[in-house]
Coordinates of C-alpha atoms in Angstrom, one line a residue:
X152 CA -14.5 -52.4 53.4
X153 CA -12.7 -52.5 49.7
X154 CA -11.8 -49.4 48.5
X155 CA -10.6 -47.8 45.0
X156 CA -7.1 -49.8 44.9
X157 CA -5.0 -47.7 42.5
X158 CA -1.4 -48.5 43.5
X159 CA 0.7 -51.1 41.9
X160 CA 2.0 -53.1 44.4
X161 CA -1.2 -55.3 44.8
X162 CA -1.2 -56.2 41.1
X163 CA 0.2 -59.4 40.8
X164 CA -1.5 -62.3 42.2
X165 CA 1.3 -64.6 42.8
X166 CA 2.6 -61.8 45.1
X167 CA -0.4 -61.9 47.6
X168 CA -0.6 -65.8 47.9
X169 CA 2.7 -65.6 48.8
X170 CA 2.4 -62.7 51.1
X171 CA -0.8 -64.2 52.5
X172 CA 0.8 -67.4 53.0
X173 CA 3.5 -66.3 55.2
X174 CA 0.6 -63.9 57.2
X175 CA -1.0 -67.2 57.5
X176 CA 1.8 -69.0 58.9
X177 CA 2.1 -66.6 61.8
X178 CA -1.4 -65.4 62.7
X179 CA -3.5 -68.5 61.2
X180 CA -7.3 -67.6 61.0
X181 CA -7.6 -66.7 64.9
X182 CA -5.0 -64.1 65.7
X183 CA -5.2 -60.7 64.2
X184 CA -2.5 -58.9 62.9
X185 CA -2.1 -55.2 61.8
X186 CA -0.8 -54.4 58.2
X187 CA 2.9 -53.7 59.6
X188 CA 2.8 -56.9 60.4
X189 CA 2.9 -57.7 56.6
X190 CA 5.8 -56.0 56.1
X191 CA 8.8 -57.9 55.2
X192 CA 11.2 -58.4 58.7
X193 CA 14.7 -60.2 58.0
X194 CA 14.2 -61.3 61.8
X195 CA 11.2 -63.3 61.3
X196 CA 11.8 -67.1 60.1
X197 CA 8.3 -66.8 58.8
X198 CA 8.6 -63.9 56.4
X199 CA 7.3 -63.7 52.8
X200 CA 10.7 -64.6 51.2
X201 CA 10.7 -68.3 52.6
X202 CA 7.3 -69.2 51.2
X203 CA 7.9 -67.1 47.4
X204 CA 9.0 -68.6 44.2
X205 CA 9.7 -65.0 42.1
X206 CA 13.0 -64.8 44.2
X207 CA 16.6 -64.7 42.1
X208 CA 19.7 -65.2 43.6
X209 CA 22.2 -62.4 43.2
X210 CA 25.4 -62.6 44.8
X211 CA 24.6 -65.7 46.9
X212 CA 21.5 -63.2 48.3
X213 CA 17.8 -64.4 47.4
X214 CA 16.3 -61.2 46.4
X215 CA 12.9 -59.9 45.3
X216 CA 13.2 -59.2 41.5
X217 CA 10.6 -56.2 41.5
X218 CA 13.0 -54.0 43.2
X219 CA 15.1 -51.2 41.7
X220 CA 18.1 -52.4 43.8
X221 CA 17.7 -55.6 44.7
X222 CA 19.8 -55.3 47.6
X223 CA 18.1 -52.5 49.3
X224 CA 16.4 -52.7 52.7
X225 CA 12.8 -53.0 50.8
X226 CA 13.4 -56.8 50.6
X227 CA 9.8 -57.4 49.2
X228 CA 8.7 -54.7 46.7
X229 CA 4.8 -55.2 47.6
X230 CA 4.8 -55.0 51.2
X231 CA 8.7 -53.1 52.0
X232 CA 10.5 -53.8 54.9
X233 CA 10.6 -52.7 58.8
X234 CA 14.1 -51.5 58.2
X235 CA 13.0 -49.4 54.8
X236 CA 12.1 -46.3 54.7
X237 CA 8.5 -44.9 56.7
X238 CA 7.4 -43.3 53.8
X239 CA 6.9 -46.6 52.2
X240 CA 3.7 -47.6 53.8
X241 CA 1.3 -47.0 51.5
X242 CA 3.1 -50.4 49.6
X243 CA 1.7 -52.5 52.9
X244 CA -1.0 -50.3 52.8
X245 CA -2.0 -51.1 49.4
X246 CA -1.4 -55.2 49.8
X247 CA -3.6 -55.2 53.0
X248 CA -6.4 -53.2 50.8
X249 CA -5.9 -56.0 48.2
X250 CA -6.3 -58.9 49.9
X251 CA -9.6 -56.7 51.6
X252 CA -11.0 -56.3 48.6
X253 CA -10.7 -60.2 47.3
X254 CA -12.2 -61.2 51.0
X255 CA -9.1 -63.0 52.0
X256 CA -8.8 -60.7 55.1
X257 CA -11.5 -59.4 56.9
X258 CA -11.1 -55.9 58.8
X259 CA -12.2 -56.6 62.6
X260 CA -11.8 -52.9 63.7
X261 CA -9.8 -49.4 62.0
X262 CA -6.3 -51.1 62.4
X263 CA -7.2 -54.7 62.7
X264 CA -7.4 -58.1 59.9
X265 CA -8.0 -62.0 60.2
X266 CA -7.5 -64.2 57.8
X267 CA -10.7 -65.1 56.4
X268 CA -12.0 -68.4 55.4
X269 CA -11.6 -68.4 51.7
X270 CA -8.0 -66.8 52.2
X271 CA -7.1 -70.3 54.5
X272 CA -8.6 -72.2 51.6
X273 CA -5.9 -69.9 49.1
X274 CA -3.3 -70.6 51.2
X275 CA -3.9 -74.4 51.5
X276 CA -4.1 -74.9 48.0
X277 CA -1.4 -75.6 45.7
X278 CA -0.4 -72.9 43.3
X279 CA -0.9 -75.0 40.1
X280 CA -3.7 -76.3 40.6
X281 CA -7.0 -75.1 39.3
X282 CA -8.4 -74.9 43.2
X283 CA -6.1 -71.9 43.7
X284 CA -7.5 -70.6 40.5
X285 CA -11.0 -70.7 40.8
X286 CA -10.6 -69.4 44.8
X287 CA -8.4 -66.7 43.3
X288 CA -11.4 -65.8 40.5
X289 CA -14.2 -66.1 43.1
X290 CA -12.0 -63.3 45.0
X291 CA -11.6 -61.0 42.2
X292 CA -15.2 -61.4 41.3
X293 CA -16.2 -60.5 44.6
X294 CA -14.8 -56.7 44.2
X295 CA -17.2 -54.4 43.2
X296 CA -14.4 -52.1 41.2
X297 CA -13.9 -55.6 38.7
X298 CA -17.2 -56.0 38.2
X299 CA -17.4 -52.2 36.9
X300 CA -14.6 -53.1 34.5
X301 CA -16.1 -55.7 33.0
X302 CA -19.8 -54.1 32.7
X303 CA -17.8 -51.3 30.8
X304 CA -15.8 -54.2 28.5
X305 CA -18.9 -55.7 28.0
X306 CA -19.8 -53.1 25.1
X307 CA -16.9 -53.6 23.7
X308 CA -15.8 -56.2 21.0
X309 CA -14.3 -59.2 21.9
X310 CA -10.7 -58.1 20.8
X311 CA -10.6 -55.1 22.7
X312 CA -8.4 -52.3 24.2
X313 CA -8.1 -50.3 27.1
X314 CA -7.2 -47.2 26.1
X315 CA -9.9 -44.3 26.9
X316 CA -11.8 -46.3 29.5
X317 CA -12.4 -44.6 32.6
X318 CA -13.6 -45.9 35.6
X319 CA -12.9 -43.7 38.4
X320 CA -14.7 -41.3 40.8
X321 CA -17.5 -39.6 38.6
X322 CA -16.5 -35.7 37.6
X323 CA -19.1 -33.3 38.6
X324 CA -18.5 -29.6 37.6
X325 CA -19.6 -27.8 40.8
X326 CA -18.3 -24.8 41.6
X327 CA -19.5 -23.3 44.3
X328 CA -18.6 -19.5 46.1
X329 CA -15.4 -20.3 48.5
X330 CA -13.2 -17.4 51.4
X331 CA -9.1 -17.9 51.2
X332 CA -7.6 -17.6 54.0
X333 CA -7.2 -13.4 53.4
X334 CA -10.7 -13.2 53.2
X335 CA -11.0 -12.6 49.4
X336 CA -14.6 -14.5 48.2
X337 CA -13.8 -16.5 44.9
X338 CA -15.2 -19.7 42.8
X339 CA -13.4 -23.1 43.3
X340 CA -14.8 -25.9 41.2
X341 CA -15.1 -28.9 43.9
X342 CA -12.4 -32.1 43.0
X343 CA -14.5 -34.8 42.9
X344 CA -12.9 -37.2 40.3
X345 CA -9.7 -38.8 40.6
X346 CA -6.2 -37.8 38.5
X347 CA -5.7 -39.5 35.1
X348 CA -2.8 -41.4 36.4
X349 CA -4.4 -42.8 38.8
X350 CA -7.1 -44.0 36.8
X351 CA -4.3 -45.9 34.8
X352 CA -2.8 -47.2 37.6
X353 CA -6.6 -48.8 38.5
X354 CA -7.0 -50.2 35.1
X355 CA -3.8 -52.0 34.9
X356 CA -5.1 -53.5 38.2
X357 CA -7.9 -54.9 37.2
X358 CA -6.6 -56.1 33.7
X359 CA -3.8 -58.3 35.6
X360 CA -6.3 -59.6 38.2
X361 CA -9.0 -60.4 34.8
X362 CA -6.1 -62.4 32.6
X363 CA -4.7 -64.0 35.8
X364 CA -8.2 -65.9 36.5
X365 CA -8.7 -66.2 32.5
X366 CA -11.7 -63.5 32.2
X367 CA -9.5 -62.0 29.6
X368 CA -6.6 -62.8 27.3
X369 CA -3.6 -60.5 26.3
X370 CA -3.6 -60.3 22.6
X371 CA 0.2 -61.6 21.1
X372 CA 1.1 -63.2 24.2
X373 CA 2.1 -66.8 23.4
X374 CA 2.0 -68.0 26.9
X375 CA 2.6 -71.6 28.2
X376 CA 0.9 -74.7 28.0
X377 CA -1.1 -74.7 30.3
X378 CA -5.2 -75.0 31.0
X379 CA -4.6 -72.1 34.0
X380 CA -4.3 -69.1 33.0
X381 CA -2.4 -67.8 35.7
X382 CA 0.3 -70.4 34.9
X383 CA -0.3 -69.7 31.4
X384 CA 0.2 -66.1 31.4
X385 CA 2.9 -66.4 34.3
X386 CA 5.6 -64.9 32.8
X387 CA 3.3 -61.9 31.2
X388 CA 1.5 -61.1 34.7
X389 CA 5.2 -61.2 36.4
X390 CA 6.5 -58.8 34.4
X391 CA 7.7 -55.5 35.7
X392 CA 5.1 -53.6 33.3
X393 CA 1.6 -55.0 32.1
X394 CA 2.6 -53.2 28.1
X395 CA -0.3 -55.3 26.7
X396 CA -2.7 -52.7 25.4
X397 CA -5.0 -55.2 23.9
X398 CA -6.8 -58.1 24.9
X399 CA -9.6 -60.5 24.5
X400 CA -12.5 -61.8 26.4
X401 CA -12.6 -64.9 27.3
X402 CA -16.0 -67.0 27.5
X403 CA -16.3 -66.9 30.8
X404 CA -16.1 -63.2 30.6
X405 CA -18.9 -62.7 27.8
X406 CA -21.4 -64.6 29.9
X407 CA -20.5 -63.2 32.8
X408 CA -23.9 -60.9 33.0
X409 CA -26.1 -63.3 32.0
X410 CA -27.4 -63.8 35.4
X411 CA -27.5 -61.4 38.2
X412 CA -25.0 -61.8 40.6
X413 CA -24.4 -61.1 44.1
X414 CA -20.9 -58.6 44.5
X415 CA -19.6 -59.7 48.0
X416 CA -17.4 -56.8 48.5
X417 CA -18.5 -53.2 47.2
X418 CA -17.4 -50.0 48.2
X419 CA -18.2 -49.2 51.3
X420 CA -19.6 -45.3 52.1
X421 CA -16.6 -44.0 52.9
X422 CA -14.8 -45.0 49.8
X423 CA -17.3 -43.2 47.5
X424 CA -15.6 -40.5 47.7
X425 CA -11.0 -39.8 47.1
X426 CA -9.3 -39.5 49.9
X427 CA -9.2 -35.8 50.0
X428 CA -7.5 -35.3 52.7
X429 CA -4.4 -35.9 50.7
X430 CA -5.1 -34.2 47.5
X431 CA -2.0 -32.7 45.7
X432 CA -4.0 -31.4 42.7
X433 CA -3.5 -27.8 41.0
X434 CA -5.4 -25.4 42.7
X435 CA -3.8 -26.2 46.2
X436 CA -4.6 -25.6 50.1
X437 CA -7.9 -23.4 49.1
X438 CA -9.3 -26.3 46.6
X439 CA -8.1 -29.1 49.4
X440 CA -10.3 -27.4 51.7
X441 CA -13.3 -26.3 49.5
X442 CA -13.4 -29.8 48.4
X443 CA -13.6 -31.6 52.2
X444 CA -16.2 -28.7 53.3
X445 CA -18.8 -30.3 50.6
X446 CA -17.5 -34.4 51.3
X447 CA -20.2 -34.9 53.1
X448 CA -22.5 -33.9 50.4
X449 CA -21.0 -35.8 48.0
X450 CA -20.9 -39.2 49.9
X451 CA -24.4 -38.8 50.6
X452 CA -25.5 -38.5 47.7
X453 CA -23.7 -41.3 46.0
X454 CA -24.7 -43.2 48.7
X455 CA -28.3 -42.9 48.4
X456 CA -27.8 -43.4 45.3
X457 CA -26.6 -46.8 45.8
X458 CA -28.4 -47.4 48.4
X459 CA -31.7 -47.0 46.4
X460 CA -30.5 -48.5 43.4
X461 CA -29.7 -51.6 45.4
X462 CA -32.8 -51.5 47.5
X463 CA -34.9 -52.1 44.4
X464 CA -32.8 -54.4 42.7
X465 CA -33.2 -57.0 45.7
X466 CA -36.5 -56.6 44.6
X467 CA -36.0 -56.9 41.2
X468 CA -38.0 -53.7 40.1
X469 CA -36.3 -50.6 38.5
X470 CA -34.9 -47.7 40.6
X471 CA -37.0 -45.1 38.9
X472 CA -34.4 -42.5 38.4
X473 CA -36.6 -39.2 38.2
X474 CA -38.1 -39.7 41.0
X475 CA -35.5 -40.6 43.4
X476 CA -34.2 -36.5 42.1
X477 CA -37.0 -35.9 42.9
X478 CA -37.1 -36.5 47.0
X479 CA -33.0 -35.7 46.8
X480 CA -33.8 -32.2 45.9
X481 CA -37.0 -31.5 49.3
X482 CA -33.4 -32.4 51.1
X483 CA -31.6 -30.1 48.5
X484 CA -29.2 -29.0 51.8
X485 CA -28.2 -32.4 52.8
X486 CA -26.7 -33.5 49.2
X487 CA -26.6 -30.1 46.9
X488 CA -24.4 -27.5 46.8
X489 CA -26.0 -24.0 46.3
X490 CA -26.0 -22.6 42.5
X491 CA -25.7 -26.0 40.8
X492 CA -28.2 -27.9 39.0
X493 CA -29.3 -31.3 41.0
X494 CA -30.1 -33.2 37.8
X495 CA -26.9 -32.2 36.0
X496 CA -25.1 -33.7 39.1
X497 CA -27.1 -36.7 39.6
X498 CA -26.5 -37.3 36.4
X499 CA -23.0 -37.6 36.4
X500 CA -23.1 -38.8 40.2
X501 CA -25.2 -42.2 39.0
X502 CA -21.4 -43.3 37.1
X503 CA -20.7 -44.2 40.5
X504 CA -22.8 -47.3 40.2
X505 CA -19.6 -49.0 38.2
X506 CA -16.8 -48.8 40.6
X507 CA -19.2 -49.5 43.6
X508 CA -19.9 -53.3 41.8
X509 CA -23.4 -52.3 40.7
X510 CA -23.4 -51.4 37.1
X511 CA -27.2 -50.7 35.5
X512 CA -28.9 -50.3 32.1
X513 CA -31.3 -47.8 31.5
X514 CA -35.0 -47.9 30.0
X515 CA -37.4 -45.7 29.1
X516 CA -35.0 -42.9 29.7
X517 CA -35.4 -42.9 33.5
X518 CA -35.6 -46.5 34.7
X519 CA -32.6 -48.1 36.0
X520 CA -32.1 -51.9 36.3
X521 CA -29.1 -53.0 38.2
X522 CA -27.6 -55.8 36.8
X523 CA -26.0 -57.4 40.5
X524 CA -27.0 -56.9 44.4
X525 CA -24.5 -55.8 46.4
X526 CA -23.4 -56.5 49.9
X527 CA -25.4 -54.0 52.0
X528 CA -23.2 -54.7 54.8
X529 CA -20.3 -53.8 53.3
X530 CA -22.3 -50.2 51.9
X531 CA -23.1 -49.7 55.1
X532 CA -20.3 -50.7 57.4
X533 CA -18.8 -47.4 58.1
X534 CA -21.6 -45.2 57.2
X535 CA -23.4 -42.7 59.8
X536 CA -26.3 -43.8 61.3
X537 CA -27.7 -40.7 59.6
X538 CA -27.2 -41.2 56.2
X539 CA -28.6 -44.3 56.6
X540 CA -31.5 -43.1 58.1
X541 CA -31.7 -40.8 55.3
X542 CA -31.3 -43.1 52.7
X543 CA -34.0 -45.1 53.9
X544 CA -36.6 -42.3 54.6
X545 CA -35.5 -41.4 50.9
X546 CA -36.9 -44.3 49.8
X547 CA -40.0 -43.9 51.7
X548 CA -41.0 -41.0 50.4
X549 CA -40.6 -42.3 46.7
X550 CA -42.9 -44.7 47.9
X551 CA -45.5 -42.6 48.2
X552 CA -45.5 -40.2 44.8

């Protein structure tokens, strides 16, 4: 169930073999474990800091060398520590969403993992060797928010930068008639895009993930000898900062598209849409509230969206774009908000395709080919029987115009 990752604790590879190591050590591939259980506990004779290699030794203390203080409670910067403080959990929080989104863990219900297959194989293998990298790039190529990133790259130049790219939550200017609390009627325009920072924080992600299994190169970074590019670009990926603004695409990269592939691990329906329950955006309680009164809406939509678009490209036709609009607008109540335009939304909506792994190019102005499949499993694994109900009888009905 991989979701928009767009905290920095995740970001280093290295990190999560190490922390997935030690996971393994106590829970193997049959026990489950919960994501505290991740979290760095001096008590443990399994914990993270007796399988990693970043650690430096200051004042006869190994210590992690990401922290502020190095002697803090934290321990581990990516996954904190039992004795640190609560408020710190969206670090573990963020590590177990990581190794989600690579397939290393599996989720078995809301609060519980296992150690997938593939993550054993990571584990087992040796750090230099070119087993842990191609596991590590089958992983990252299995995320559906990478394989937005490099569909957008892809237009680019070889030498390219960064800078400007978006790929985030599409931003649909709905406003729609909302009553405060005092029972004053006003407009709210509905949040439905994410902040720009952390947008930022998503793209340096994915760029560290991309030159770690060699999909792209920093530009002016020397590196070491080495054939791997996570060994290679070691010292660059361990850095504090990723201040690299420009970079270059590898061949592996560049041909990446030229057959359709398969994205194992997509967003799943619930992650279409921010987690608005805890917005802290201008605008407030009122624009909090306006915005989870139409959620629904919106993930219905982008999910039928997807849903379609996916539909047909397991068929290997176009998802006729018009026409899907079309249907969405005889069920104008289940997706629309009165007093905005369906097309203008839709519009904008479809630039959800990228971060949910299933990029598309567009001809004859309304026919969409997807350029992957996506898991439908994943789609679909915490989605209402209803809106998948809908989606389907969605498709039907385009069937029959």
């Amino acid at each position: 169930m991989a979701l928009l990752l767009n905290r920095k604790y995740g970001s280093r590879l290295e990190c999560l073999y190490y922390i997935l190591t030690s996971c393994y050590k106590k829970f193997g591939t049959t026990e489950t474990f919960a994501l505290k259980d991740l979290k760095f506990d001096p008590k443990d004779d399994k914990n993270v800091h007796h399988y990693c290699k970043q650690l430096q030794n200051i004042l006869d203390r190994q210590c992690c060398p990401y922290l502020n203080n190095p002697l803090n409670l934290s321990k581990c910067y990516a996954t904190q520590s039992v004795d640190s403080d609560s408020t710190k959990s969206k670090a573990v929080s963020d590590i177990g969403g990581s190794l989600e989104a690579l397939g290393f863990i599996t989720r078995i219900d809301t609060r519980k993992y296992k150690i997938s297959n593939d993550g054993e194989k990571w584990v087992k293998s040796n750090f230099n060797s070119k087993e842990w990298e191609d596991i590590a790039r089958k992983g990252v190529l299995s995320y559906g928010v990478i394989i937005g990133f490099l569909n957008k790259i892809k237009e680019l130049s070889d030498d390219f930068s960064y800078q400007g790219l978006y790929l985030s939550y599409p931003h649909t200017t709905e406003v729609v008639e909302y009553e405060t609390a005092d029972h004053t009627k006003t407009y709210i325009q509905i949040s439905t895009d994410s902040q720009q920072d952390s947008n930022t924080r998503t793209l340096s992600r994915l760029i560290g993930w991309c030159v770690a299994v060699g999909l792209i190169e920093p530009k002016g970074v020397r590196g070491k000898e080495s054939t791997l590019a996570h060994i290679k670009y070691q010292d660059f990926l361990n850095k504090e900062e990723l201040t690299v603004r420009n970079f270059k695409k590898t061949s592996l990269c560049k041909t990446l598209f030229d057959n359709k592939l398969n994205i194992e691990n997509p967003l799943s329906y619930s992650r279409l849409h921010k987690n608005a329950e805890s917005m802290r955006e201008n605008g407030g309680e009122d624009l909090r509230k306006v915005t989870l009164q139409y959620k629904p809406k919106i993930l219905d939509r982008r999910f039928v969206f997807i849903y379609a678009l996916n539909h047909y490209s397991k068929l290997n036709q176009s998802l006729d774009f018009k026409k899907l609009i079309q249907v969405m607008q005889n069920h104008s109540d289940k997706f629309f908000s009165k007093g905005n335009d369906p097309v203008s939304i839709m519009e904008t909506e479809c630039e959800i395709a990228d971060i949910a792994g299933i990029p598309f190019k567009i001809e004859q102005d309304s026919f969409f080919y997807a350029k992957t499949t996506i898991n439908e499993n994943i789609l679909t694994q915490d989605a209402p029987i209803t809106s998948i109900k809908l989606a389907k009888e969605i498709i039907k009905e385009m069937e029959t115009i």
